[in-house]
Tab-separated table of C-alpha atoms and ligand atoms in Angstrom:
chain	number	residue	atom	x	y	z
M	343	UNK	CA	16.286	-54.217	11.483
M	344	UNK	CA	13.154	-56.304	12.258
M	345	UNK	CA	10.332	-54.412	13.857
M	346	UNK	CA	9.834	-55.689	17.442
M	347	UNK	CA	6.588	-57.610	17.877
M	348	UNK	CA	4.909	-57.594	21.272
M	349	UNK	CA	5.150	-61.116	22.808
M	350	UNK	CA	1.463	-61.670	23.510
M	351	UNK	CA	0.441	-60.923	19.902
M	352	UNK	CA	-0.296	-63.780	17.418
M	353	UNK	CA	2.676	-64.907	15.383
M	354	UNK	CA	2.489	-62.461	12.533
M	355	UNK	CA	5.027	-60.518	10.523
M	356	UNK	CA	4.633	-56.748	10.133
M	357	UNK	CA	5.355	-55.311	6.725
M	358	UNK	CA	6.976	-51.861	6.414
M	359	UNK	CA	4.302	-50.659	4.011
M	360	UNK	CA	1.496	-48.417	5.181
M	361	UNK	CA	-1.154	-49.337	6.127
M	362	UNK	CA	0.618	-52.289	7.754
M	363	UNK	CA	-0.348	-55.684	6.330
M	364	UNK	CA	-0.594	-58.567	8.742
M	365	UNK	CA	0.991	-61.688	7.199
M	366	UNK	CA	-0.062	-64.999	8.651
M	367	UNK	CA	2.628	-67.660	9.278
M	368	UNK	CA	0.446	-70.331	7.755
M	369	UNK	CA	-0.170	-68.351	4.509
M	370	UNK	CA	-0.429	-70.658	1.495
M	371	UNK	CA	1.422	-69.992	-1.768
M	372	UNK	CA	-1.858	-69.047	-3.484
M	373	UNK	CA	-2.764	-66.630	-0.654
M	374	UNK	CA	0.704	-65.096	-0.834
M	375	UNK	CA	0.356	-64.561	-4.600
M	376	UNK	CA	-3.032	-62.927	-4.122
M	377	UNK	CA	-1.745	-60.731	-1.283
M	378	UNK	CA	1.253	-59.534	-3.241
M	379	UNK	CA	-1.017	-58.746	-6.197
M	380	UNK	CA	-3.322	-56.710	-3.929
M	381	UNK	CA	-0.346	-54.900	-2.438
M	382	UNK	CA	1.024	-54.045	-5.872
M	383	UNK	CA	-2.404	-52.709	-6.903
M	384	UNK	CA	-2.680	-50.699	-3.688
M	385	UNK	CA	0.755	-49.207	-4.330
M	386	UNK	CA	-0.205	-48.340	-7.890
M	387	UNK	CA	-3.360	-46.572	-6.671
M	388	UNK	CA	-1.422	-44.810	-3.925
M	389	UNK	CA	1.250	-43.607	-6.385
M	390	UNK	CA	-1.460	-42.381	-8.709
M	391	UNK	CA	-3.045	-40.419	-5.885
M	392	UNK	CA	0.344	-38.906	-4.963
M	393	UNK	CA	0.905	-37.894	-8.578
M	394	UNK	CA	-2.586	-36.405	-8.762
M	395	UNK	CA	-2.063	-34.447	-5.548
M	396	UNK	CA	1.222	-33.058	-6.884
M	397	UNK	CA	-0.361	-32.123	-10.231
M	398	UNK	CA	-3.265	-30.474	-8.406
M	399	UNK	CA	-0.823	-28.621	-6.128
M	400	UNK	CA	1.052	-27.305	-9.128
M	401	UNK	CA	-2.161	-26.481	-10.942
M	402	UNK	CA	-3.481	-24.712	-7.855
M	403	UNK	CA	-0.272	-22.689	-7.592
M	404	UNK	CA	-0.714	-21.739	-11.211
M	405	UNK	CA	-4.414	-20.924	-11.033
M	406	UNK	CA	-4.128	-19.356	-7.544
M	407	UNK	CA	-2.417	-16.662	-9.557
M	408	UNK	CA	0.504	-14.412	-8.869
M	409	UNK	CA	1.279	-13.293	-5.340
M	410	UNK	CA	2.903	-9.916	-4.891
M	411	UNK	CA	4.303	-8.355	-1.741
M	412	UNK	CA	4.521	-4.556	-1.627
M	413	UNK	CA	7.366	-3.218	0.481
M	414	UNK	CA	8.887	0.174	1.203
M	415	UNK	CA	8.929	2.864	3.881
M	416	UNK	CA	5.769	4.711	4.949
M	417	UNK	CA	4.283	6.993	2.264
M	418	UNK	CA	6.395	5.357	-0.428
M	419	UNK	CA	3.245	4.549	-2.424
M	420	UNK	CA	2.553	0.848	-1.678
M	421	UNK	CA	-1.200	1.217	-1.201
M	422	UNK	CA	-1.309	3.485	-4.251
M	423	UNK	CA	0.314	0.758	-6.356
M	424	UNK	CA	-2.230	-1.706	-4.970
M	425	UNK	CA	-5.014	0.630	-6.154
M	426	UNK	CA	-3.366	0.758	-9.586
M	427	UNK	CA	-3.485	-3.055	-9.797
M	428	UNK	CA	-7.147	-2.994	-8.769
M	429	UNK	CA	-7.908	-0.347	-11.376
M	430	UNK	CA	-5.951	-2.186	-14.068
M	431	UNK	CA	-7.445	-5.658	-13.580
M	432	UNK	CA	-10.885	-4.872	-12.167
M	433	UNK	CA	-11.882	-1.379	-13.356
M	434	UNK	CA	-15.617	-1.946	-12.900
M	435	UNK	CA	-15.243	-3.073	-9.283
M	436	UNK	CA	-12.882	-0.132	-8.731
M	437	UNK	CA	-15.433	2.356	-10.019
M	438	UNK	CA	-18.218	0.870	-7.918
M	439	UNK	CA	-16.028	1.045	-4.846
M	440	UNK	CA	-14.765	4.569	-5.583
M	441	UNK	CA	-17.603	6.172	-3.639
M	442	UNK	CA	-16.469	4.670	-0.333
M	443	UNK	CA	-13.341	6.801	-0.601
M	444	UNK	CA	-15.320	10.066	-0.517
M	445	UNK	CA	-15.316	10.484	3.302
M	446	UNK	CA	-11.563	9.779	3.301
M	447	UNK	CA	-10.951	12.390	0.591
M	448	UNK	CA	-13.087	14.865	2.549
M	449	UNK	CA	-11.113	14.130	5.709
M	450	UNK	CA	-7.818	14.601	3.804
M	451	UNK	CA	-9.065	17.976	2.540
M	452	UNK	CA	-10.542	19.185	5.815
M	453	UNK	CA	-7.375	18.324	7.743
M	454	UNK	CA	-5.314	20.363	5.263
M	455	UNK	CA	-7.662	23.345	5.672
M	456	UNK	CA	-7.636	23.136	9.470
M	457	UNK	CA	-3.854	22.847	9.359
M	458	UNK	CA	-3.599	26.096	7.362
M	459	UNK	CA	-6.109	27.906	9.567
M	460	UNK	CA	-4.124	26.871	12.671
M	461	UNK	CA	-0.915	28.049	11.059
M	462	UNK	CA	-2.416	31.413	10.067
M	463	UNK	CA	-3.861	31.959	13.530
M	464	UNK	CA	-0.598	31.018	15.237
M	465	UNK	CA	1.273	33.461	12.957
M	466	UNK	CA	-1.225	36.133	13.808
M	467	UNK	CA	-0.783	35.434	17.519
M	468	UNK	CA	3.018	35.405	17.142
M	469	UNK	CA	2.930	38.703	15.306
M	470	UNK	CA	0.791	40.304	17.997
M	471	UNK	CA	3.150	39.111	20.712
M	472	UNK	CA	6.275	40.295	18.906
M	473	UNK	CA	4.685	43.720	18.312
M	474	UNK	CA	3.784	43.942	22.005
M	475	UNK	CA	7.370	43.064	22.888
M	476	UNK	CA	8.631	45.529	20.232
M	477	UNK	CA	10.483	42.668	18.516
M	478	UNK	CA	11.211	42.746	14.830
M	479	UNK	CA	9.703	39.746	13.122
M	480	UNK	CA	9.514	38.997	9.424
M	481	UNK	CA	5.993	37.707	9.574
M	482	UNK	CA	3.224	38.148	7.010
M	483	UNK	CA	0.498	40.533	8.073
M	484	UNK	CA	-2.852	38.790	8.475
M	485	UNK	CA	-5.496	40.978	6.848
M	486	UNK	CA	-8.988	41.339	8.361
M	487	UNK	CA	-10.343	39.561	5.265
M	488	UNK	CA	-8.095	36.550	5.830
M	489	UNK	CA	-9.072	36.503	9.487
M	490	UNK	CA	-12.749	36.554	8.492
M	491	UNK	CA	-12.121	33.741	6.008
M	492	UNK	CA	-10.554	31.663	8.776
M	493	UNK	CA	-13.557	32.344	10.995
M	494	UNK	CA	-15.960	31.229	8.254
M	495	UNK	CA	-13.981	28.007	7.936
M	496	UNK	CA	-14.201	27.273	11.675
M	497	UNK	CA	-17.076	24.750	11.268
M	498	UNK	CA	-14.586	22.492	9.491
M	499	UNK	CA	-13.113	21.584	12.880
M	500	UNK	CA	-16.402	19.948	13.733
M	501	UNK	CA	-16.544	18.335	10.275
M	502	UNK	CA	-13.082	16.857	10.878
M	503	UNK	CA	-14.208	15.415	14.194
M	504	UNK	CA	-17.409	14.066	12.666
M	505	UNK	CA	-15.592	12.389	9.783
M	506	UNK	CA	-13.043	10.819	12.125
M	507	UNK	CA	-15.835	9.573	14.374
M	508	UNK	CA	-17.766	8.375	11.353
M	509	UNK	CA	-14.861	6.427	9.874
M	510	UNK	CA	-13.651	5.041	13.205
M	511	UNK	CA	-17.208	4.093	14.102
M	512	UNK	CA	-17.038	1.566	11.301
M	513	UNK	CA	-14.039	-0.092	12.888
M	514	UNK	CA	-14.520	-2.553	15.689
M	515	UNK	CA	-12.156	-1.592	18.502
M	516	UNK	CA	-8.927	-3.597	18.714
M	517	UNK	CA	-6.437	-3.922	21.476
M	518	UNK	CA	-3.489	-2.784	19.332
M	519	UNK	CA	-5.003	0.357	17.864
M	520	UNK	CA	-7.925	2.667	18.199
M	521	UNK	CA	-9.160	2.641	14.627
M	522	UNK	CA	-8.905	6.083	13.102
M	523	UNK	CA	-6.170	8.128	14.617
M	524	UNK	CA	-5.969	11.806	14.181
M	525	UNK	CA	-2.278	12.528	14.281
M	526	UNK	CA	-1.216	15.754	15.949
M	527	UNK	CA	-0.442	18.773	13.833
M	528	UNK	CA	3.263	19.252	13.434
M	529	UNK	CA	4.685	22.435	12.014
M	530	UNK	CA	6.948	20.753	9.451
M	531	UNK	CA	4.398	18.289	8.195
M	532	UNK	CA	0.791	18.552	7.173
M	533	UNK	CA	-1.618	16.319	9.041
M	534	UNK	CA	-1.936	12.688	8.133
M	535	UNK	CA	-4.653	10.266	9.094
M	536	UNK	CA	-4.400	6.667	10.144
M	537	UNK	CA	-7.436	4.727	9.160
M	538	UNK	CA	-6.759	1.051	8.716
M	539	UNK	CA	-6.811	0.858	4.931
M	540	UNK	CA	-8.118	-2.665	5.003
M	541	UNK	CA	-11.266	-4.078	3.613
M	542	UNK	CA	-13.230	-3.771	6.820
M	543	UNK	CA	-14.130	-0.105	6.759
M	544	UNK	CA	-14.532	-0.238	2.991
M	545	UNK	CA	-16.729	-3.264	3.392
M	546	UNK	CA	-18.717	-1.544	6.111
M	547	UNK	CA	-19.281	1.481	3.882
M	548	UNK	CA	-20.167	-0.719	0.918
M	549	UNK	CA	-22.648	-2.634	3.066
M	550	UNK	CA	-24.224	0.616	4.176
M	551	UNK	CA	-24.554	1.565	0.536
M	552	UNK	CA	-26.138	-1.744	-0.392
M	553	UNK	CA	-28.616	-1.630	2.474
M	554	UNK	CA	-29.511	2.006	1.808
M	555	UNK	CA	-29.827	1.329	-1.896
M	556	UNK	CA	-32.207	-1.504	-1.240
M	557	UNK	CA	-34.379	0.631	1.033
M	558	UNK	CA	-34.673	3.657	-1.207
M	559	UNK	CA	-33.711	4.685	-4.667
M	560	UNK	CA	-31.038	7.202	-3.696
M	561	UNK	CA	-29.184	8.923	-6.466
M	562	UNK	CA	-25.431	9.421	-6.758
M	563	UNK	CA	-25.797	12.540	-4.651
M	564	UNK	CA	-27.969	10.924	-1.951
M	565	UNK	CA	-26.926	10.252	1.609
M	566	UNK	CA	-25.761	6.712	1.213
M	567	UNK	CA	-23.141	6.802	3.900
M	568	UNK	CA	-24.736	9.007	6.517
M	569	UNK	CA	-22.132	11.723	5.946
M	570	UNK	CA	-24.636	14.165	4.514
M	571	UNK	CA	-24.192	16.817	7.207
M	572	UNK	CA	-20.438	17.003	6.614
M	573	UNK	CA	-21.058	17.139	2.875
M	574	UNK	CA	-23.553	20.011	3.199
M	575	UNK	CA	-21.116	22.062	5.282
M	576	UNK	CA	-18.296	21.308	2.851
M	577	UNK	CA	-20.431	22.270	-0.138
M	578	UNK	CA	-21.219	25.605	1.493
M	579	UNK	CA	-17.529	26.278	2.146
M	580	UNK	CA	-15.986	25.028	-1.120
M	581	UNK	CA	-15.336	28.535	-2.500
M	582	UNK	CA	-13.886	29.709	0.814
M	583	UNK	CA	-11.501	26.754	0.899
M	584	UNK	CA	-10.378	27.557	-2.656
M	585	UNK	CA	-9.913	31.220	-1.654
M	586	UNK	CA	-7.851	30.226	1.396
M	587	UNK	CA	-5.538	28.092	-0.735
M	588	UNK	CA	-5.078	30.895	-3.289
M	589	UNK	CA	-4.521	33.586	-0.680
M	590	UNK	CA	-1.139	35.251	-1.159
M	591	UNK	CA	-0.485	35.607	2.576
M	592	UNK	CA	-1.271	31.929	3.142
M	593	UNK	CA	1.159	30.976	0.385
M	594	UNK	CA	3.792	33.285	1.925
M	595	UNK	CA	3.358	31.762	5.372
M	596	UNK	CA	3.616	28.229	3.972
M	597	UNK	CA	6.684	29.110	1.957
M	598	UNK	CA	8.459	30.829	4.820
M	599	UNK	CA	7.627	27.849	7.077
M	600	UNK	CA	9.077	25.506	4.450
M	601	UNK	CA	5.844	23.608	4.041
M	602	UNK	CA	4.881	22.320	0.580
M	603	UNK	CA	1.399	20.917	1.123
M	604	UNK	CA	1.075	20.027	-2.565
M	605	UNK	CA	3.912	17.517	-2.139
M	606	UNK	CA	2.332	15.858	0.848
M	607	UNK	CA	-0.063	12.895	0.956
M	608	UNK	CA	-3.801	13.436	0.610
M	609	UNK	CA	-3.524	16.814	-1.112
M	610	UNK	CA	-6.877	18.009	-2.496
M	611	UNK	CA	-6.717	21.780	-1.872
M	612	UNK	CA	-6.269	22.516	-5.574
M	613	UNK	CA	-9.544	20.671	-6.267
M	614	UNK	CA	-11.489	22.198	-3.382
M	615	UNK	CA	-14.519	23.254	-5.448
M	616	UNK	CA	-15.201	19.972	-7.307
M	617	UNK	CA	-14.364	17.799	-4.303
M	618	UNK	CA	-16.756	19.686	-2.009
M	619	UNK	CA	-19.719	19.662	-4.402
M	620	UNK	CA	-22.595	17.722	-2.876
M	621	UNK	CA	-22.722	15.393	-5.858
M	622	UNK	CA	-18.961	14.714	-5.757
M	623	UNK	CA	-18.251	11.172	-6.859
M	624	UNK	CA	-14.518	10.315	-6.727
M	625	UNK	CA	-12.804	9.511	-10.013
M	626	UNK	CA	-9.984	6.943	-10.102
M	627	UNK	CA	-7.385	9.745	-9.927
M	628	UNK	CA	-8.984	11.065	-6.739
M	629	UNK	CA	-9.010	7.598	-5.167
M	630	UNK	CA	-5.330	7.184	-5.966
M	631	UNK	CA	-4.509	10.436	-4.233
M	632	UNK	CA	-6.568	9.663	-1.119
M	633	UNK	CA	-4.267	8.960	1.786
M	634	UNK	CA	-4.862	6.365	4.441
M	635	UNK	CA	-1.961	4.986	6.486
M	636	UNK	CA	-1.714	1.204	6.418
M	637	UNK	CA	-1.376	0.044	9.991
M	638	UNK	CA	-1.768	-3.722	9.623
M	639	UNK	CA	-0.795	-6.131	6.839
M	640	UNK	CA	-3.603	-6.701	4.391
M	641	UNK	CA	-4.293	-9.316	1.784
M	642	UNK	CA	-6.162	-8.179	-1.315
M	643	UNK	CA	-7.398	-10.566	-3.975
M	644	UNK	CA	-8.182	-9.084	-7.349
M	645	UNK	CA	-10.227	-11.062	-9.855
M	646	UNK	CA	-9.446	-9.943	-13.396
M	647	UNK	CA	-12.604	-8.754	-15.148
M	648	UNK	CA	-11.350	-9.238	-18.688
M	649	UNK	CA	-11.487	-12.808	-19.955
M	650	UNK	CA	-8.310	-12.282	-21.954
M	651	UNK	CA	-6.070	-11.762	-18.906
M	652	UNK	CA	-3.475	-14.493	-18.559
M	653	UNK	CA	-3.918	-14.712	-14.800
M	654	UNK	CA	-7.402	-14.551	-13.299
M	655	UNK	CA	-6.571	-14.108	-9.618
M	656	UNK	CA	-4.008	-11.695	-8.245
M	657	UNK	CA	-3.082	-11.613	-4.590
M	658	UNK	CA	-1.352	-8.537	-3.244
M	659	UNK	CA	-0.052	-8.151	0.284
M	660	UNK	CA	0.051	-4.534	1.394
M	661	UNK	CA	1.901	-3.746	4.610
M	662	UNK	CA	2.531	-0.671	6.734
M	663	UNK	CA	5.909	0.877	5.958
M	664	UNK	CA	6.620	2.792	9.177
M	665	UNK	CA	9.469	1.392	11.259
M	666	UNK	CA	7.141	-0.093	13.870
M	667	UNK	CA	5.307	-2.028	11.152
M	668	UNK	CA	8.261	-3.755	9.506
M	669	UNK	CA	8.658	-6.701	11.906
M	670	UNK	CA	5.593	-8.420	10.434
M	671	UNK	CA	6.788	-8.318	6.821
M	672	UNK	CA	8.722	-11.600	7.077
M	673	UNK	CA	5.575	-13.701	7.454
M	674	UNK	CA	4.890	-13.170	3.736
M	675	UNK	CA	8.397	-13.901	2.466
M	676	UNK	CA	7.946	-17.572	1.610
M	677	UNK	CA	4.620	-17.181	-0.122
M	678	UNK	CA	5.235	-14.621	-2.857
M	679	UNK	CA	6.401	-14.666	-6.468
M	680	UNK	CA	7.420	-11.036	-6.691
M	681	UNK	CA	8.315	-8.214	-4.387
M	682	UNK	CA	7.623	-4.702	-5.515
M	683	UNK	CA	9.851	-2.401	-3.495
M	684	UNK	CA	8.994	1.276	-3.501
M	685	UNK	CA	11.472	4.030	-2.772
M	686	UNK	CA	10.208	7.619	-3.030
M	687	UNK	CA	12.872	9.641	-4.823
M	688	UNK	CA	11.385	12.848	-3.435
M	689	UNK	CA	12.439	11.872	0.099
M	690	UNK	CA	16.004	13.114	-0.294
M	691	UNK	CA	15.277	16.317	1.664
M	692	UNK	CA	12.792	14.814	4.127
M	693	UNK	CA	12.990	12.955	7.417
M	694	UNK	CA	10.991	10.003	8.702
M	695	UNK	CA	7.806	10.898	10.559
M	696	UNK	CA	8.596	8.196	13.145
M	697	UNK	CA	12.206	9.333	13.672
M	698	UNK	CA	13.042	12.850	12.636
M	699	UNK	CA	16.779	12.195	12.953
M	700	UNK	CA	16.702	9.896	9.904
M	701	UNK	CA	16.700	11.106	6.318
M	702	UNK	CA	14.027	9.354	4.232
M	703	UNK	CA	16.368	8.492	1.361
M	704	UNK	CA	18.949	7.029	3.769
M	705	UNK	CA	16.199	4.930	5.361
M	706	UNK	CA	15.028	3.712	1.930
M	707	UNK	CA	18.546	2.700	0.930
M	708	UNK	CA	19.161	0.837	4.200
M	709	UNK	CA	15.818	-0.920	3.898
M	710	UNK	CA	16.534	-1.900	0.294
M	711	UNK	CA	19.921	-3.309	1.299
M	712	UNK	CA	18.291	-5.377	4.077
M	713	UNK	CA	15.624	-6.745	1.740
M	714	UNK	CA	18.145	-7.514	-1.024
M	715	UNK	CA	20.408	-9.445	1.329
M	716	UNK	CA	17.618	-11.535	2.892
M	717	UNK	CA	18.315	-15.208	2.149
M	718	UNK	CA	14.630	-16.155	2.371
M	719	UNK	CA	14.044	-13.934	-0.631
M	720	UNK	CA	16.911	-15.280	-2.742
M	721	UNK	CA	14.514	-16.911	-5.229
M	722	UNK	CA	11.969	-14.100	-5.315
M	723	UNK	CA	11.905	-11.766	-8.313
M	724	UNK	CA	12.403	-8.094	-7.456
M	725	UNK	CA	10.677	-5.115	-9.037
M	726	UNK	CA	11.922	-1.702	-7.950
M	727	UNK	CA	9.722	1.386	-8.193
M	728	UNK	CA	11.736	4.557	-7.792
M	729	UNK	CA	8.559	6.476	-7.105
M	730	UNK	CA	7.286	10.038	-6.825
M	731	UNK	CA	9.143	11.129	-9.941
M	732	UNK	CA	6.716	14.049	-10.298
M	733	UNK	CA	7.495	15.384	-6.830
M	734	UNK	CA	11.236	14.979	-7.383
M	735	UNK	CA	10.808	16.974	-10.604
M	736	UNK	CA	8.819	19.722	-8.857
M	737	UNK	CA	11.372	20.002	-6.033
M	738	UNK	CA	14.365	20.279	-8.339
M	739	UNK	CA	12.554	22.803	-10.542
M	740	UNK	CA	11.719	24.823	-7.404
M	741	UNK	CA	15.463	25.066	-6.783
M	742	UNK	CA	15.998	22.495	-4.019
M	743	UNK	CA	19.610	21.367	-4.474
M	744	UNK	CA	19.919	17.575	-4.524
M	745	UNK	CA	23.667	17.804	-3.854
M	746	UNK	CA	23.042	19.678	-0.605
M	747	UNK	CA	21.457	16.532	0.793
M	748	UNK	CA	23.355	13.852	-1.155
M	749	UNK	CA	26.947	14.954	-0.945
M	750	UNK	CA	28.225	12.184	-3.249
M	751	UNK	CA	26.263	13.810	-6.084
M	752	UNK	CA	28.928	16.161	-7.345
M	753	UNK	CA	29.489	18.057	-10.589
M	754	UNK	CA	26.171	16.955	-12.036
M	755	UNK	CA	23.197	19.103	-12.997
M	756	UNK	CA	20.338	19.620	-10.557
M	757	UNK	CA	17.871	18.148	-13.034
M	758	UNK	CA	15.385	15.309	-12.855
M	759	UNK	CA	16.921	12.985	-15.443
M	760	UNK	CA	20.491	12.845	-14.082
M	761	UNK	CA	19.287	12.771	-10.465
M	762	UNK	CA	16.884	9.887	-11.187
M	763	UNK	CA	19.630	8.074	-13.113
M	764	UNK	CA	22.022	8.542	-10.200
M	765	UNK	CA	19.496	7.111	-7.729
M	766	UNK	CA	18.734	4.234	-10.088
M	767	UNK	CA	22.450	3.362	-10.278
M	768	UNK	CA	22.797	3.432	-6.490
M	769	UNK	CA	19.789	1.134	-5.953
M	770	UNK	CA	20.818	-1.260	-8.746
M	771	UNK	CA	24.376	-1.558	-7.458
M	772	UNK	CA	23.172	-2.213	-3.883
M	773	UNK	CA	21.016	-5.014	-5.273
M	774	UNK	CA	23.961	-6.470	-7.139
M	775	UNK	CA	26.229	-6.202	-4.149
M	776	UNK	CA	23.936	-7.619	-1.482
M	777	UNK	CA	21.801	-10.275	-3.220
M	778	UNK	CA	22.713	-13.744	-1.891
M	779	UNK	CA	22.825	-14.968	-5.486
M	780	UNK	CA	22.482	-13.503	-8.952
M	781	UNK	CA	18.973	-12.301	-9.513
M	782	UNK	CA	17.328	-10.199	-12.155
M	783	UNK	CA	16.050	-6.812	-11.076
M	784	UNK	CA	13.250	-4.948	-12.863
M	785	UNK	CA	13.637	-1.240	-12.047
M	786	UNK	CA	11.171	1.490	-13.043
M	787	UNK	CA	11.022	5.238	-12.546
M	788	UNK	CA	7.413	5.778	-11.515
M	789	UNK	CA	4.722	8.211	-10.605
M	790	UNK	CA	2.139	5.982	-8.937
M	791	UNK	CA	-0.625	8.589	-9.172
M	792	UNK	CA	-0.311	8.488	-12.967
M	793	UNK	CA	-2.679	5.610	-13.720
M	794	UNK	CA	-1.863	5.362	-17.423
M	795	UNK	CA	1.906	5.112	-16.995
M	796	UNK	CA	1.539	2.706	-14.065
M	797	UNK	CA	-0.833	0.527	-16.068
M	798	UNK	CA	1.790	-0.025	-18.761
M	799	UNK	CA	4.330	-0.972	-16.071
M	800	UNK	CA	1.816	-3.453	-14.641
M	801	UNK	CA	1.566	-5.103	-18.071
M	802	UNK	CA	5.344	-5.579	-18.054
M	803	UNK	CA	5.266	-6.958	-14.504
M	804	UNK	CA	2.514	-9.322	-15.602
M	805	UNK	CA	4.769	-10.807	-18.282
M	806	UNK	CA	7.684	-11.195	-15.851
M	807	UNK	CA	5.597	-12.800	-13.153
M	808	UNK	CA	3.841	-15.259	-15.434
M	809	UNK	CA	7.121	-16.471	-16.880
M	810	UNK	CA	8.366	-16.959	-13.318
M	811	UNK	CA	5.278	-18.894	-12.204
M	812	UNK	CA	5.427	-21.109	-15.293
M	813	UNK	CA	9.088	-21.807	-14.628
M	814	UNK	CA	8.362	-22.589	-10.959
M	815	UNK	CA	5.616	-25.052	-11.849
M	816	UNK	CA	7.880	-26.763	-14.410
M	817	UNK	CA	5.527	-25.929	-17.248
M	818	UNK	CA	8.393	-24.438	-19.232
B	1420	GTP	N1	2.524	13.016	-6.306
B	1420	GTP	C1	2.644	11.718	-6.064
B	1420	GTP	N2	2.002	11.201	-5.003
B	1420	GTP	C2	2.134	9.881	-4.778
B	1420	GTP	C3	2.906	9.030	-5.613
B	1420	GTP	N3	2.815	7.777	-5.118
B	1420	GTP	C4	2.018	7.841	-4.031
B	1420	GTP	N4	1.604	9.112	-3.827
B	1420	GTP	C5	0.777	9.632	-2.738
B	1420	GTP	O1	1.521	9.471	-1.554
B	1420	GTP	C6	0.649	9.203	-0.461
B	1420	GTP	C7	1.157	7.992	0.277
B	1420	GTP	O2	0.993	6.846	-0.535
B	1420	GTP	P1	0.547	5.458	0.069
B	1420	GTP	O3	0.342	4.546	-1.089
B	1420	GTP	O4	-0.558	5.621	1.029
B	1420	GTP	O5	1.879	5.061	0.856
B	1420	GTP	P2	2.192	3.691	1.596
B	1420	GTP	O6	3.521	3.258	1.140
B	1420	GTP	O7	1.069	2.742	1.439
B	1420	GTP	O8	2.298	4.205	3.106
B	1420	GTP	P3	2.033	3.356	4.443
B	1420	GTP	O9	0.695	2.740	4.322
B	1420	GTP	O10	2.090	4.406	5.522
B	1420	GTP	O11	3.140	2.371	4.568
B	1420	GTP	C8	-0.743	9.038	-1.061
B	1420	GTP	O12	-1.478	10.232	-0.826
B	1420	GTP	C9	-0.508	8.859	-2.540
B	1420	GTP	O13	-1.547	9.383	-3.316
B	1420	GTP	C10	3.592	9.621	-6.722
B	1420	GTP	O14	4.311	8.971	-7.480
B	1420	GTP	N5	3.420	10.959	-6.887
B	1421	MG	MG1	-0.260	1.904	2.732
């Protein structure tokens, strides 16, 4: 169909090419030949540019490096896996940054201590009341020594407040959260802390370090972060904290209340003395154990330090796993090569913090099914981390019966290997059943706080992901 030409315009013919070429009616044969030649040249140049843009796009995709999305319920270990990638590809940067985790580790420790002290004091109060009411109560007797120990540890309440203020002070206030949140103590669960685990507070701490370093030659033990008062108090109380954790009555109270602090996030009570030393400098293992709840999606770019690495840049998206955080996951679905889904195997006898009517394993399975069946992710490669193998092992060895919580597990031993194999089969078959099309799954039984084992899994993921990127960019 001819393109309509406004009436008052000179008698010209519009070509369909872009930019439009005005063709005069009185064009001579020679002019027409020249014009067509110019048009052919322009098209050749334009096609070349298109080809170049496409090649550059593909090259950029390749050199932009792999993009990984970490998914899974809260406390499944996503941020811990992120730290493992950082440690694997950029160990020097990881070590330099390790110090910024010290206040977090201290806050993890102090909250555990204050939790125990509260529990002991409430038991003591309960015992007094039941004696006054002549009730029989199977409660541990709190000795005067334990009471004194709790009194000596009282300054740690102030230290907790100071550390929370200190860490939240580094966060600019936002409308959707208040920075560091000190979650209330709950009897069934040790305290957790919500500090946005993003780069901002880490950056703020690193900046403080840089500026302090440039002003004075502080040593490793100097007050680089302005948390020296908390550190001095902690150093003075390190032995008392260790004594509290070892106390037989404390252990009895925890056991009878069904609380296994050593299985909960941010557990440092068994390292109280080294962690509270004034010159404490966190090692990679300590950083991996430090717990900070992710409350907003974060993008982390890792630049591989070793020249030999096949991919230089790695982008990892870490998201919050609690139910209220999951709505934002979808924004990353079309931009990733691989999803690493984490399911903590130890959750079989636990409930969600955000909804205590839901079993953690049930939630993990439902979430996995939803992710597997998502059509937007049909082309994305899936890696499954059945995580917290060590805690599963400890629970089963302590006598917790897997079959009491998972009734379909019948006539099989209550041992780590068969239980892990059973869970693996369930997750693999859900993937098979619900994937929109056939897709390869790469499952691993993991303990994300074991850096060595996780590093060898990362090497295998690296191979998988690079083959996928090469295939996507038509290189192979
Ligand atoms: N013992 C043990 N602890 C683990 C393992 N994986 C992670 N953790 C710990 O579990 C806690 C929670 O891990 P995170 O990585 O913060 O969990 P997350 O999935 O990022 O949680 P959200 O940010 O709340 O979504 C941390 O204290 C980790 O050190 C594991 O395999 N074994
Ligand atoms: Mg996290």
